[in-house]
PDB file of C-alpha atoms and ligand atoms in Angstrom:
ATOM      1  CA  MET W  18       6.311 -17.293  -9.461  1.00 54.00           C
ATOM      2  CA  SER W  19       3.729 -15.980 -11.789  1.00 72.00           C
ATOM      3  CA  ASN W  20       3.065 -12.395 -12.614  1.00 88.00           C
ATOM      4  CA  PHE W  21      -0.118 -11.150 -10.252  1.00 96.00           C
ATOM      5  CA  VAL W  22       0.230  -7.302 -11.632  1.00 97.00           C
ATOM      6  CA  LYS W  23       1.351  -6.426 -14.778  1.00 97.00           C
ATOM      7  CA  LEU W  24       1.605  -3.240 -16.650  1.00 96.00           C
ATOM      8  CA  GLU W  25       2.920  -3.319 -20.193  1.00 96.00           C
ATOM      9  CA  GLY W  26       3.551   0.090 -22.151  1.00 95.00           C
ATOM     10  CA  VAL W  27       1.148   1.927 -19.959  1.00 96.00           C
ATOM     11  CA  ASP W  28       0.413   5.761 -21.029  1.00 96.00           C
ATOM     12  CA  LEU W  29      -1.858   7.920 -19.130  1.00 96.00           C
ATOM     13  CA  ARG W  30      -2.773  11.093 -20.218  1.00 96.00           C
ATOM     14  CA  TYR W  31      -5.123  13.457 -18.246  1.00 95.00           C
ATOM     15  CA  GLY W  32      -7.552  15.748 -19.814  1.00 92.00           C
ATOM     16  CA  GLY W  33      -7.734  14.652 -23.478  1.00 88.00           C
ATOM     17  CA  SER W  34      -5.282  14.432 -26.217  1.00 88.00           C
ATOM     18  CA  ASN W  35      -3.449  17.721 -25.455  1.00 90.00           C
ATOM     19  CA  GLY W  36      -3.569  17.149 -21.798  1.00 93.00           C
ATOM     20  CA  VAL W  37      -0.886  15.905 -19.245  1.00 94.00           C
ATOM     21  CA  LEU W  38       0.949  13.046 -20.090  1.00 95.00           C
ATOM     22  CA  ALA W  39       1.461  11.595 -16.408  1.00 95.00           C
ATOM     23  CA  LEU W  40       2.852   8.111 -17.429  1.00 95.00           C
ATOM     24  CA  ASN W  41       4.531   7.104 -20.392  1.00 94.00           C
ATOM     25  CA  GLY W  42       5.454   3.396 -21.343  1.00 94.00           C
ATOM     26  CA  THR W  43       5.165   2.163 -17.811  1.00 94.00           C
ATOM     27  CA  ASP W  44       6.217  -1.526 -17.441  1.00 94.00           C
ATOM     28  CA  ILE W  45       6.010  -3.113 -14.064  1.00 95.00           C
ATOM     29  CA  GLU W  46       5.468  -6.906 -13.052  1.00 95.00           C
ATOM     30  CA  ILE W  47       4.736  -7.935  -9.619  1.00 97.00           C
ATOM     31  CA  ASN W  48       4.587 -11.686  -8.464  1.00 96.00           C
ATOM     32  CA  ARG W  49       1.982 -13.057  -6.462  1.00 96.00           C
ATOM     33  CA  GLY W  50       2.476 -12.571  -2.554  1.00 96.00           C
ATOM     34  CA  GLU W  51       5.367  -9.986  -3.452  1.00 97.00           C
ATOM     35  CA  PHE W  52       5.714  -6.694  -1.642  1.00 97.00           C
ATOM     36  CA  ALA W  53       6.459  -4.067  -3.998  1.00 98.00           C
ATOM     37  CA  ALA W  54       7.238  -0.131  -3.383  1.00 97.00           C
ATOM     38  CA  VAL W  55       7.041   2.400  -5.876  1.00 96.00           C
ATOM     39  CA  VAL W  56       9.324   5.735  -5.451  1.00 94.00           C
ATOM     40  CA  GLY W  57      10.097   8.709  -7.262  1.00 88.00           C
ATOM     41  CA  PRO W  58       9.919  12.491  -7.165  1.00 83.00           C
ATOM     42  CA  SER W  59       6.757  14.152  -6.366  1.00 84.00           C
ATOM     43  CA  GLY W  60       4.354  14.426  -9.611  1.00 87.00           C
ATOM     44  CA  CYS W  61       6.048  11.386 -11.225  1.00 88.00           C
ATOM     45  CA  GLY W  62       2.713   9.657 -11.323  1.00 91.00           C
ATOM     46  CA  LYS W  63       2.739   7.121  -8.327  1.00 89.00           C
ATOM     47  CA  SER W  64      -0.810   8.034  -7.214  1.00 89.00           C
ATOM     48  CA  SER W  65      -1.938   7.584 -10.936  1.00 93.00           C
ATOM     49  CA  LEU W  66      -0.423   4.088 -11.046  1.00 93.00           C
ATOM     50  CA  MET W  67      -2.520   3.239  -7.774  1.00 92.00           C
ATOM     51  CA  LYS W  68      -5.544   4.291  -9.704  1.00 93.00           C
ATOM     52  CA  LEU W  69      -4.623   2.507 -12.829  1.00 95.00           C
ATOM     53  CA  VAL W  70      -4.034  -0.687 -11.038  1.00 95.00           C
ATOM     54  CA  THR W  71      -7.313  -0.809  -9.031  1.00 94.00           C
ATOM     55  CA  GLY W  72      -9.397  -0.004 -12.265  1.00 94.00           C
ATOM     56  CA  LEU W  73     -10.307   3.630 -10.923  1.00 93.00           C
ATOM     57  CA  THR W  74      -8.892   5.336 -14.024  1.00 94.00           C
ATOM     58  CA  PRO W  75      -8.498   3.545 -17.554  1.00 95.00           C
ATOM     59  CA  PRO W  76      -5.087   3.853 -19.092  1.00 96.00           C
ATOM     60  CA  THR W  77      -4.653   6.118 -22.307  1.00 96.00           C
ATOM     61  CA  ALA W  78      -2.352   3.221 -23.972  1.00 96.00           C
ATOM     62  CA  GLY W  79      -0.949  -0.018 -22.811  1.00 97.00           C
ATOM     63  CA  LYS W  80      -2.153  -2.996 -21.035  1.00 96.00           C
ATOM     64  CA  ILE W  81      -3.038  -3.556 -17.206  1.00 97.00           C
ATOM     65  CA  THR W  82      -3.720  -7.268 -15.790  1.00 96.00           C
ATOM     66  CA  VAL W  83      -4.259  -8.508 -12.302  1.00 96.00           C
ATOM     67  CA  ALA W  84      -4.311 -12.085 -11.529  1.00 93.00           C
ATOM     68  CA  GLY W  85      -4.340 -12.768 -15.199  1.00 93.00           C
ATOM     69  CA  GLN W  86      -7.359 -10.690 -16.138  1.00 94.00           C
ATOM     70  CA  ASP W  87      -7.411  -7.424 -18.241  1.00 95.00           C
ATOM     71  CA  VAL W  88      -8.337  -4.538 -15.650  1.00 96.00           C
ATOM     72  CA  VAL W  89     -11.314  -2.915 -17.363  1.00 93.00           C
ATOM     73  CA  GLY W  90     -13.205  -1.372 -14.119  1.00 92.00           C
ATOM     74  CA  PRO W  91     -12.927  -0.816 -10.492  1.00 91.00           C
ATOM     75  CA  LEU W  92     -11.356  -4.167  -8.928  1.00 90.00           C
ATOM     76  CA  LYS W  93     -13.152  -6.066  -6.013  1.00 83.00           C
ATOM     77  CA  CYS W  94     -10.203  -8.074  -4.704  1.00 83.00           C
ATOM     78  CA  VAL W  95      -8.243  -4.803  -3.568  1.00 91.00           C
ATOM     79  CA  GLY W  96      -7.629  -3.450  -0.055  1.00 90.00           C
ATOM     80  CA  MET W  97      -6.512   0.162   0.195  1.00 87.00           C
ATOM     81  CA  ALA W  98      -4.888   2.468   2.834  1.00 86.00           C
ATOM     82  CA  PHE W  99      -4.147   6.221   2.244  1.00 82.00           C
ATOM     83  CA  GLN W 100      -2.085   8.593   4.062  1.00 79.00           C
ATOM     84  CA  ASN W 101      -5.152  10.025   6.225  1.00 79.00           C
ATOM     85  CA  PRO W 102      -6.837   7.287   8.019  1.00 76.00           C
ATOM     86  CA  THR W 103     -10.460   7.599   6.499  1.00 84.00           C
ATOM     87  CA  LEU W 104     -12.127   5.810   9.508  1.00 91.00           C
ATOM     88  CA  LEU W 105     -15.765   6.916  10.152  1.00 94.00           C
ATOM     89  CA  PRO W 106     -15.930   9.053  13.540  1.00 93.00           C
ATOM     90  CA  TRP W 107     -19.265   7.976  14.516  1.00 95.00           C
ATOM     91  CA  ARG W 108     -18.465   4.321  14.360  1.00 96.00           C
ATOM     92  CA  LYS W 109     -16.520   2.193  17.084  1.00 96.00           C
ATOM     93  CA  LEU W 110     -13.194   0.746  15.915  1.00 96.00           C
ATOM     94  CA  LEU W 111     -14.602  -2.764  15.371  1.00 97.00           C
ATOM     95  CA  SER W 112     -17.334  -1.692  13.275  1.00 96.00           C
ATOM     96  CA  ASN W 113     -14.956   0.501  11.099  1.00 96.00           C
ATOM     97  CA  VAL W 114     -12.834  -2.521  10.496  1.00 95.00           C
ATOM     98  CA  MET W 115     -15.984  -4.425   9.533  1.00 96.00           C
ATOM     99  CA  LEU W 116     -17.135  -1.789   7.103  1.00 94.00           C
ATOM    100  CA  PRO W 117     -15.998  -3.416   3.874  1.00 92.00           C
ATOM    101  CA  LEU W 118     -17.754  -6.637   5.031  1.00 94.00           C
ATOM    102  CA  GLU W 119     -20.772  -4.494   4.503  1.00 94.00           C
ATOM    103  CA  ILE W 120     -19.977  -3.937   0.770  1.00 90.00           C
ATOM    104  CA  VAL W 121     -17.755  -6.352  -0.766  1.00 89.00           C
ATOM    105  CA  GLN W 122     -19.404  -9.989  -1.597  1.00 89.00           C
ATOM    106  CA  PRO W 123     -19.558 -12.471  -0.708  1.00 92.00           C
ATOM    107  CA  HIS W 124     -18.963 -11.155   2.816  1.00 92.00           C
ATOM    108  CA  ARG W 125     -21.966  -8.936   2.386  1.00 94.00           C
ATOM    109  CA  ARG W 126     -24.365 -11.599   1.724  1.00 96.00           C
ATOM    110  CA  ARG W 127     -22.678 -13.772   4.396  1.00 95.00           C
ATOM    111  CA  LEU W 128     -22.568 -11.306   7.091  1.00 95.00           C
ATOM    112  CA  PRO W 129     -26.009 -11.504   8.564  1.00 96.00           C
ATOM    113  CA  ALA W 130     -25.796 -15.119   9.566  1.00 96.00           C
ATOM    114  CA  HIS W 131     -22.005 -15.396  10.308  1.00 95.00           C
ATOM    115  CA  ARG W 132     -21.524 -12.078  12.229  1.00 96.00           C
ATOM    116  CA  GLN W 133     -19.936 -13.500  15.264  1.00 96.00           C
ATOM    117  CA  GLU W 134     -17.375 -15.200  12.922  1.00 95.00           C
ATOM    118  CA  TYR W 135     -16.557 -12.066  11.253  1.00 95.00           C
ATOM    119  CA  ILE W 136     -16.452 -10.194  14.599  1.00 97.00           C
ATOM    120  CA  GLU W 137     -13.715 -12.735  15.680  1.00 95.00           C
ATOM    121  CA  LYS W 138     -11.841 -12.185  12.358  1.00 93.00           C
ATOM    122  CA  ALA W 139     -11.827  -8.213  13.012  1.00 95.00           C
ATOM    123  CA  LYS W 140     -10.576  -8.825  16.759  1.00 95.00           C
ATOM    124  CA  GLY W 141      -8.030 -11.248  15.589  1.00 91.00           C
ATOM    125  CA  LEU W 142      -6.748  -8.514  12.892  1.00 90.00           C
ATOM    126  CA  LEU W 143      -6.948  -5.755  15.681  1.00 93.00           C
ATOM    127  CA  LYS W 144      -4.903  -8.097  18.083  1.00 90.00           C
ATOM    128  CA  MET W 145      -2.284  -8.440  15.350  1.00 86.00           C
ATOM    129  CA  VAL W 146      -1.678  -4.663  15.387  1.00 86.00           C
ATOM    130  CA  ASN W 147      -1.738  -4.307  19.055  1.00 89.00           C
ATOM    131  CA  LEU W 148      -5.184  -2.853  19.277  1.00 92.00           C
ATOM    132  CA  ASP W 149      -6.927  -5.546  21.275  1.00 93.00           C
ATOM    133  CA  GLY W 150      -8.963  -3.708  23.984  1.00 95.00           C
ATOM    134  CA  PHE W 151      -9.708  -0.680  21.750  1.00 97.00           C
ATOM    135  CA  GLU W 152     -12.610  -2.452  19.960  1.00 97.00           C
ATOM    136  CA  GLU W 153     -15.261  -0.257  21.258  1.00 97.00           C
ATOM    137  CA  ARG W 154     -13.441   3.190  21.152  1.00 97.00           C
ATOM    138  CA  HIS W 155     -14.104   5.792  18.756  1.00 96.00           C
ATOM    139  CA  PRO W 156     -11.441   6.700  16.219  1.00 95.00           C
ATOM    140  CA  TRP W 157     -11.190  10.258  17.688  1.00 94.00           C
ATOM    141  CA  GLU W 158     -10.417   8.834  20.923  1.00 95.00           C
ATOM    142  CA  LEU W 159      -7.080   7.306  19.413  1.00 94.00           C
ATOM    143  CA  SER W 160      -3.783   8.434  18.284  1.00 92.00           C
ATOM    144  CA  GLY W 161      -2.769   9.003  14.675  1.00 90.00           C
ATOM    145  CA  GLY W 162      -0.559   5.807  14.685  1.00 90.00           C
ATOM    146  CA  MET W 163      -3.533   3.662  16.419  1.00 92.00           C
ATOM    147  CA  GLN W 164      -5.909   5.182  13.605  1.00 93.00           C
ATOM    148  CA  GLN W 165      -3.633   4.044  10.980  1.00 89.00           C
ATOM    149  CA  ARG W 166      -3.304   0.614  12.312  1.00 90.00           C
ATOM    150  CA  ALA W 167      -7.097   0.197  12.471  1.00 93.00           C
ATOM    151  CA  ASN W 168      -7.358   1.464   8.630  1.00 92.00           C
ATOM    152  CA  LEU W 169      -4.461  -1.294   7.903  1.00 90.00           C
ATOM    153  CA  CYS W 170      -7.045  -3.815   9.481  1.00 92.00           C
ATOM    154  CA  ARG W 171      -9.873  -2.411   7.711  1.00 93.00           C
ATOM    155  CA  ALA W 172      -8.044  -2.554   4.441  1.00 91.00           C
ATOM    156  CA  LEU W 173      -7.394  -6.192   4.975  1.00 90.00           C
ATOM    157  CA  ILE W 174     -10.630  -7.543   6.661  1.00 93.00           C
ATOM    158  CA  HIS W 175     -11.996  -8.888   3.290  1.00 89.00           C
ATOM    159  CA  GLU W 176      -8.899 -10.924   2.788  1.00 87.00           C
ATOM    160  CA  PRO W 177      -7.860  -8.952  -0.714  1.00 91.00           C
ATOM    161  CA  ASP W 178      -5.619 -10.409  -2.967  1.00 92.00           C
ATOM    162  CA  LEU W 179      -3.877  -7.046  -3.296  1.00 95.00           C
ATOM    163  CA  LEU W 180      -3.191  -4.274  -0.776  1.00 95.00           C
ATOM    164  CA  MET W 181      -2.777  -0.839  -2.177  1.00 94.00           C
ATOM    165  CA  LEU W 182      -0.886   1.517   0.196  1.00 94.00           C
ATOM    166  CA  ASP W 183      -0.423   5.270  -0.887  1.00 91.00           C
ATOM    167  CA  GLU W 184       1.865   6.931   1.827  1.00 90.00           C
ATOM    168  CA  PRO W 185       0.061   5.155   4.502  1.00 88.00           C
ATOM    169  CA  PHE W 186       2.426   6.276   7.358  1.00 88.00           C
ATOM    170  CA  GLY W 187       3.504   9.869   5.808  1.00 86.00           C
ATOM    171  CA  ALA W 188       1.370  11.801   8.518  1.00 82.00           C
ATOM    172  CA  LEU W 189       3.029  10.011  11.296  1.00 84.00           C
ATOM    173  CA  ASP W 190       6.014  10.712  13.451  1.00 87.00           C
ATOM    174  CA  ALA W 191       9.345   9.118  12.722  1.00 89.00           C
ATOM    175  CA  PHE W 192       8.949   6.648  15.712  1.00 88.00           C
ATOM    176  CA  THR W 193       5.235   5.770  15.097  1.00 87.00           C
ATOM    177  CA  ARG W 194       6.181   5.287  11.497  1.00 89.00           C
ATOM    178  CA  GLU W 195       8.799   2.924  12.049  1.00 92.00           C
ATOM    179  CA  GLU W 196       7.011   0.760  14.794  1.00 89.00           C
ATOM    180  CA  LEU W 197       4.084   0.465  12.124  1.00 89.00           C
ATOM    181  CA  TRP W 198       6.775  -0.819   9.570  1.00 94.00           C
ATOM    182  CA  GLY W 199       7.117  -3.820  11.953  1.00 92.00           C
ATOM    183  CA  VAL W 200       3.347  -4.075  12.159  1.00 89.00           C
ATOM    184  CA  LEU W 201       2.899  -4.107   8.510  1.00 92.00           C
ATOM    185  CA  GLN W 202       5.671  -6.462   7.885  1.00 95.00           C
ATOM    186  CA  GLY W 203       4.320  -8.942  10.671  1.00 92.00           C
ATOM    187  CA  ILE W 204       0.905  -9.189   8.984  1.00 90.00           C
ATOM    188  CA  TRP W 205       2.226  -9.370   5.489  1.00 94.00           C
ATOM    189  CA  MET W 206       4.541 -12.217   6.510  1.00 95.00           C
ATOM    190  CA  GLU W 207       1.760 -14.132   7.956  1.00 91.00           C
ATOM    191  CA  LYS W 208      -0.925 -13.509   5.092  1.00 89.00           C
ATOM    192  CA  LYS W 209       1.244 -12.907   2.145  1.00 92.00           C
ATOM    193  CA  PHE W 210      -1.091 -10.508   0.317  1.00 94.00           C
ATOM    194  CA  THR W 211       0.474  -9.143  -2.973  1.00 96.00           C
ATOM    195  CA  THR W 212       1.391  -5.346  -1.814  1.00 97.00           C
ATOM    196  CA  ILE W 213       1.922  -2.290  -3.861  1.00 97.00           C
ATOM    197  CA  LEU W 214       3.197   0.517  -1.579  1.00 96.00           C
ATOM    198  CA  VAL W 215       3.781   4.081  -2.920  1.00 94.00           C
ATOM    199  CA  THR W 216       5.958   6.235  -0.746  1.00 93.00           C
ATOM    200  CA  HIS W 217       8.462   9.089  -0.782  1.00 89.00           C
ATOM    201  CA  ASP W 218      10.446   7.354   2.308  1.00 94.00           C
ATOM    202  CA  LEU W 219      13.576   5.485   0.766  1.00 96.00           C
ATOM    203  CA  ARG W 220      14.062   3.630   4.071  1.00 97.00           C
ATOM    204  CA  GLU W 221      10.309   2.733   4.387  1.00 97.00           C
ATOM    205  CA  ALA W 222      10.399   1.096   0.792  1.00 97.00           C
ATOM    206  CA  ALA W 223      13.810  -0.881   1.806  1.00 98.00           C
ATOM    207  CA  TYR W 224      12.660  -1.962   5.101  1.00 98.00           C
ATOM    208  CA  LEU W 225       9.280  -3.405   3.766  1.00 98.00           C
ATOM    209  CA  ALA W 226       9.617  -4.316   0.048  1.00 98.00           C
ATOM    210  CA  ASP W 227      11.000  -7.388  -2.086  1.00 98.00           C
ATOM    211  CA  VAL W 228      11.246  -5.085  -4.983  1.00 97.00           C
ATOM    212  CA  ILE W 229      11.417  -1.338  -5.447  1.00 97.00           C
ATOM    213  CA  TYR W 230      10.555   0.420  -8.730  1.00 96.00           C
ATOM    214  CA  VAL W 231      11.937   3.879  -9.123  1.00 95.00           C
ATOM    215  CA  MET W 232      10.035   6.172 -11.408  1.00 92.00           C
ATOM    216  CA  SER W 233      11.234   9.033 -13.524  1.00 88.00           C
ATOM    217  CA  ALA W 234      10.018  12.550 -13.333  1.00 84.00           C
ATOM    218  CA  ARG W 235       6.681  13.138 -15.319  1.00 85.00           C
ATOM    219  CA  PRO W 236       5.857  11.537 -17.697  1.00 89.00           C
ATOM    220  CA  GLY W 237       6.587   8.708 -15.408  1.00 89.00           C
ATOM    221  CA  ARG W 238       8.010   5.408 -16.191  1.00 89.00           C
ATOM    222  CA  VAL W 239      10.180   2.816 -14.373  1.00 93.00           C
ATOM    223  CA  ILE W 240      13.811   3.677 -14.562  1.00 91.00           C
ATOM    224  CA  ALA W 241      15.239   1.341 -12.019  1.00 94.00           C
ATOM    225  CA  THR W 242      14.371  -1.775 -10.387  1.00 96.00           C
ATOM    226  CA  HIS W 243      16.031  -2.857  -7.181  1.00 96.00           C
ATOM    227  CA  ARG W 244      15.623  -6.260  -5.544  1.00 96.00           C
ATOM    228  CA  VAL W 245      15.757  -6.173  -1.652  1.00 97.00           C
ATOM    229  CA  ASP W 246      17.175  -9.632  -0.757  1.00 96.00           C
ATOM    230  CA  LEU W 247      17.757  -8.864   3.039  1.00 97.00           C
ATOM    231  CA  PRO W 248      16.156 -11.496   5.351  1.00 97.00           C
ATOM    232  CA  ARG W 249      12.913 -10.871   7.039  1.00 97.00           C
ATOM    233  CA  PRO W 250      11.769 -10.134   9.720  1.00 97.00           C
ATOM    234  CA  ARG W 251      13.626  -6.945   9.153  1.00 98.00           C
ATOM    235  CA  THR W 252      13.960  -4.447  12.129  1.00 97.00           C
ATOM    236  CA  ILE W 253      15.159  -0.972  12.801  1.00 97.00           C
ATOM    237  CA  GLU W 254      18.865  -2.637  13.175  1.00 97.00           C
ATOM    238  CA  THR W 255      18.388  -3.849   9.794  1.00 97.00           C
ATOM    239  CA  THR W 256      18.318  -0.278   8.477  1.00 97.00           C
ATOM    240  CA  PHE W 257      21.740   0.579   9.985  1.00 97.00           C
ATOM    241  CA  GLU W 258      23.341  -2.424   8.188  1.00 97.00           C
ATOM    242  CA  PRO W 259      25.598  -1.581   4.912  1.00 97.00           C
ATOM    243  CA  ALA W 260      23.595  -3.789   2.802  1.00 96.00           C
ATOM    244  CA  PHE W 261      20.326  -1.771   3.526  1.00 98.00           C
ATOM    245  CA  LEU W 262      22.131   1.655   3.244  1.00 98.00           C
ATOM    246  CA  GLU W 263      23.653   0.781  -0.081  1.00 97.00           C
ATOM    247  CA  ILE W 264      20.171   0.274  -1.398  1.00 96.00           C
ATOM    248  CA  VAL W 265      18.837   3.419   0.035  1.00 97.00           C
ATOM    249  CA  HIS W 266      22.007   5.390  -1.095  1.00 97.00           C
ATOM    250  CA  ALA W 267      21.726   3.946  -4.714  1.00 96.00           C
ATOM    251  CA  ILE W 268      18.035   5.217  -4.953  1.00 95.00           C
ATOM    252  CA  ARG W 269      18.788   8.344  -3.328  1.00 95.00           C
ATOM    253  CA  ASN W 270      21.261   9.262  -6.020  1.00 93.00           C
ATOM    254  CA  GLN W 271      18.762   8.277  -8.855  1.00 92.00           C
ATOM    255  CA  ILE W 272      16.110  10.228  -7.552  1.00 90.00           C
ATOM    256  CA  ALA W 273      18.652  13.373  -6.996  1.00 88.00           C
ATOM    257  CA  GLN W 274      19.725  12.718 -10.544  1.00 88.00           C
ATOM    258  CA  ILE W 275      15.997  12.958 -11.785  1.00 82.00           C
ATOM    259  CA  ARG W 276      15.579  16.032  -9.562  1.00 80.00           C
ATOM    260  CA  ASP W 277      18.702  17.681 -11.112  1.00 82.00           C
ATOM    261  CA  GLU W 278      17.381  16.775 -14.751  1.00 80.00           C
ATOM    262  CA  ILE W 279      14.209  18.546 -13.888  1.00 77.00           C
ATOM    263  CA  LYS W 280      15.944  21.706 -12.706  1.00 79.00           C
ATOM    264  CA  ALA W 281      18.297  22.050 -15.619  1.00 80.00           C
ATOM    265  CA  ALA W 282      15.088  21.508 -18.277  1.00 76.00           C
TER     266      ALA W 282
HETATM  267  P1  ADP C 326       2.605  11.390  -7.593  1.00 70.73           P
HETATM  268  O1  ADP C 326       1.632  10.591  -6.895  1.00 70.73           O
HETATM  269  O2  ADP C 326       3.949  11.059  -7.994  1.00 70.73           O
HETATM  270  O3  ADP C 326       2.894  12.784  -6.780  1.00 70.73           O
HETATM  271  P2  ADP C 326       0.166  11.777  -9.421  1.00 70.73           P
HETATM  272  O4  ADP C 326       0.211  10.549 -10.058  1.00 70.73           O
HETATM  273  O5  ADP C 326      -0.599  12.518  -8.412  1.00 70.73           O
HETATM  274  O6  ADP C 326       1.937  11.816  -9.053  1.00 70.73           O
HETATM  275  O7  ADP C 326       0.459  12.844 -10.552  1.00 70.73           O
HETATM  276  C1  ADP C 326       1.096  12.829 -11.973  1.00 70.73           C
HETATM  277  C2  ADP C 326       0.865  13.990 -12.675  1.00 70.73           C
HETATM  278  O8  ADP C 326      -0.089  14.093 -13.237  1.00 70.73           O
HETATM  279  C3  ADP C 326       1.389  15.394 -11.876  1.00 70.73           C
HETATM  280  O9  ADP C 326       1.937  16.105 -12.608  1.00 70.73           O
HETATM  281  C4  ADP C 326      -0.048  15.669 -11.783  1.00 70.73           C
HETATM  282  O10 ADP C 326      -0.102  17.255 -11.618  1.00 70.73           O
HETATM  283  C5  ADP C 326      -0.983  15.354 -12.978  1.00 70.73           C
HETATM  284  N1  ADP C 326      -2.322  14.897 -12.590  1.00 70.73           N
HETATM  285  C6  ADP C 326      -2.601  14.162 -11.551  1.00 70.73           C
HETATM  286  N2  ADP C 326      -3.898  13.972 -11.474  1.00 70.73           N
HETATM  287  C7  ADP C 326      -4.460  14.845 -12.591  1.00 70.73           C
HETATM  288  C8  ADP C 326      -5.688  15.230 -13.083  1.00 70.73           C
HETATM  289  N3  ADP C 326      -6.845  14.709 -12.550  1.00 70.73           N
HETATM  290  N4  ADP C 326      -5.780  15.963 -14.079  1.00 70.73           N
HETATM  291  C9  ADP C 326      -4.651  16.728 -14.580  1.00 70.73           C
HETATM  292  N5  ADP C 326      -3.442  16.204 -14.071  1.00 70.73           N
HETATM  293  C10 ADP C 326      -3.209  15.404 -13.280  1.00 70.73           C
END
């Protein structure tokens, strides 16, 4: 497998040479089609990492490549979803999901002549996340979990090579969150887009990821990498199995140690 996302010795300093060093010597390699999760204590630079990989922020030092190309500006091949679904309240669900098609080429060019084909595609995605029948509803008519499912569809409608998820289920209740792990895993297993998930939730990371990167406290760098070789599809039952619990405990201990070091410093 080839590296699809690669960070080599990446530093990020905010606010000039005397500013905050958020990341220091970060190395990450993610293979094409792999599901990676990044975990670590608050403020360790997880969101900064997302901004760097997507080209929204340039690194202060080091090198970032995606699909073999240096990242020098905002990437077009990315889909993104954040903690709060950012659906437009005045648009119905189908129209919200289709929004990236109005922005990202070549879809923008193709959309007027191929609208029906794209509508079918959007409906197909909504069906995959069990939202068929809700296409003509407004976001405010739906629950938080339903909005986040639609948000995932919108992040995927333009078939991005890379999906970036920053705490996507953080605002949801535990049951809805766990249900959406299964939904996301299902779409990923079918489409196999490379994914980077930033999360505080270690069970979420172990359920979804092939590989988990643990970051140190600020300045952030990768201090441990865990491979999750559990068979798929994983289920909630998987989360009670000894092999799963072992991974979660190992990471929890690493993060507890980092937090103790922060307190002692
Ligand atoms: P995380 O997502 O892991 O909580 P962030 O990537 O948001 O961490 O932030 C990493 C560190 O960089 C934090 O200490 C934060 O205060 C600092 N930071 C983030 N954005 C900025 C900014 N625009 N200017 C200055 N410092 C920032």
